[in-house]
C-alpha positions as semicolon CSV with decimal commas, in nm:
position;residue;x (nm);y (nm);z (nm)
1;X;8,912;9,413;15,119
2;X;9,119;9,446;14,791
3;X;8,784;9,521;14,580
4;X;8,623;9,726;14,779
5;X;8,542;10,040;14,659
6;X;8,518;10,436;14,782
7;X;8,253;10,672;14,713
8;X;8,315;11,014;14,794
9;X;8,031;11,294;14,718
10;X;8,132;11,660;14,805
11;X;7,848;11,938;14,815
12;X;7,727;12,262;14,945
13;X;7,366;12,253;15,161
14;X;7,089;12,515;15,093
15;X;7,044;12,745;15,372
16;X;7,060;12,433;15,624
17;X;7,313;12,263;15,937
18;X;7,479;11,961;15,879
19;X;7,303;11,867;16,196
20;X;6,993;11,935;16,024
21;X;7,085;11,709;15,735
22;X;7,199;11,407;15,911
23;X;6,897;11,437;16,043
24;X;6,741;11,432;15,753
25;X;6,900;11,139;15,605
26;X;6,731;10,912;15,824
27;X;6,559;10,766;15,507
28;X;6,883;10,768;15,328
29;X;7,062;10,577;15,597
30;X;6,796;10,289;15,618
31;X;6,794;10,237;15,226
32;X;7,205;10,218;15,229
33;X;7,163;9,957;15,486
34;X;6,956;9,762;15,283
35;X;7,182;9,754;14,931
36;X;7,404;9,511;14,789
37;X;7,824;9,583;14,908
38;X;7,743;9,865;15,153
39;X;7,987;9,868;15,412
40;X;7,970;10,171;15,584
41;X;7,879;10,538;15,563
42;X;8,023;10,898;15,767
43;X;7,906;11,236;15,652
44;X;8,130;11,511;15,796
45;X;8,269;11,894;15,690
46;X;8,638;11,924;15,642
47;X;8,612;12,288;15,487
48;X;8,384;12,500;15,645
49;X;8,044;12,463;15,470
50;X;8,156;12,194;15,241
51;X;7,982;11,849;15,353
52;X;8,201;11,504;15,255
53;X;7,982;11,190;15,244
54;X;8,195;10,916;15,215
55;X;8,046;10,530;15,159
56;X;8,242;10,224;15,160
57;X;8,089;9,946;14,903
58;X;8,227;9,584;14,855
59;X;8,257;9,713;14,491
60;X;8,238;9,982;14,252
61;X;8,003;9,839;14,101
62;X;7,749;9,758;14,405
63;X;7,830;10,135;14,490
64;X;7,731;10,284;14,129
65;X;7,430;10,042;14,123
66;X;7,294;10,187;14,460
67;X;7,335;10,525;14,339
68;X;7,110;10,505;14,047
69;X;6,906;10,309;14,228
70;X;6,868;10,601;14,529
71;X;6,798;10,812;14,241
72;X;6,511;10,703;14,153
73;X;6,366;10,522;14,439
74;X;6,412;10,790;14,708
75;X;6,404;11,108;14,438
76;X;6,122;11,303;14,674
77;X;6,325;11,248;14,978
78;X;6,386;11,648;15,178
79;X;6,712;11,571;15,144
80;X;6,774;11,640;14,798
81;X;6,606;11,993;14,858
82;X;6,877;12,037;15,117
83;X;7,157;11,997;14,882
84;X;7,326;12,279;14,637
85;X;7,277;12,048;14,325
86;X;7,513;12,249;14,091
87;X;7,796;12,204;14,358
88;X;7,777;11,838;14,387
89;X;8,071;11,620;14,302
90;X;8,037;11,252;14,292
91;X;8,325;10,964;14,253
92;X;8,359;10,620;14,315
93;X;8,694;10,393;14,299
94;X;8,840;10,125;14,382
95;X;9,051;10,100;14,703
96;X;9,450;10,001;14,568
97;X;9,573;10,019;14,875
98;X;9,441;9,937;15,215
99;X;9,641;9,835;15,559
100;X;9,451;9,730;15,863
101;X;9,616;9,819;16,238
């Protein structure tokens, strides 16, 4: 656990539900599964029409790698349509801290 890593992308959709884009993420969700370190994955709106999608990697570095790969690989997917691209913020760190119940 002590190198895994966070990824936390924060973004406005384009006229859609974030029903509508989970759905559409099906093709998302399948090439996550499939990449180096990924751990896990939740997509969810804390502030009203703000979506948080939140990834857990095995490391920072699996995470970034994964991203650029996405990037290209997967650059026609609808989902990127369904996304406000000039409110996107995207970070990745290290966990420092991490306790288990």
């Amino acid at each position: 656990m002590k190198n895994q890593a966070i990824e936390l992308t924060t973004f406005r959709l384009n006229n859609s539900t974030i029903e509508q884009f989970i759905t559409a993420n099906a093709d998302i969700d399948t090439f996550l599964k499939r990449q180096k370190g990924f751990v896990s994955r939740s997509i969810f709106e804390l502030k009203k029409d703000i979506v948080y999608d939140l990834l857990v990697w095995e490391t920072a570095k699996d995470g970034t790698a994964a991203m650029h790969k996405l990037m290209t690989e997967l650059s026609d997917s609808v989902v990127h349509d369904l996304i406000d691209q000039s409110s996107v913020s995207w970070n990745i760190a290290p966990i420092e801290h991490f306790i288990k119940f």
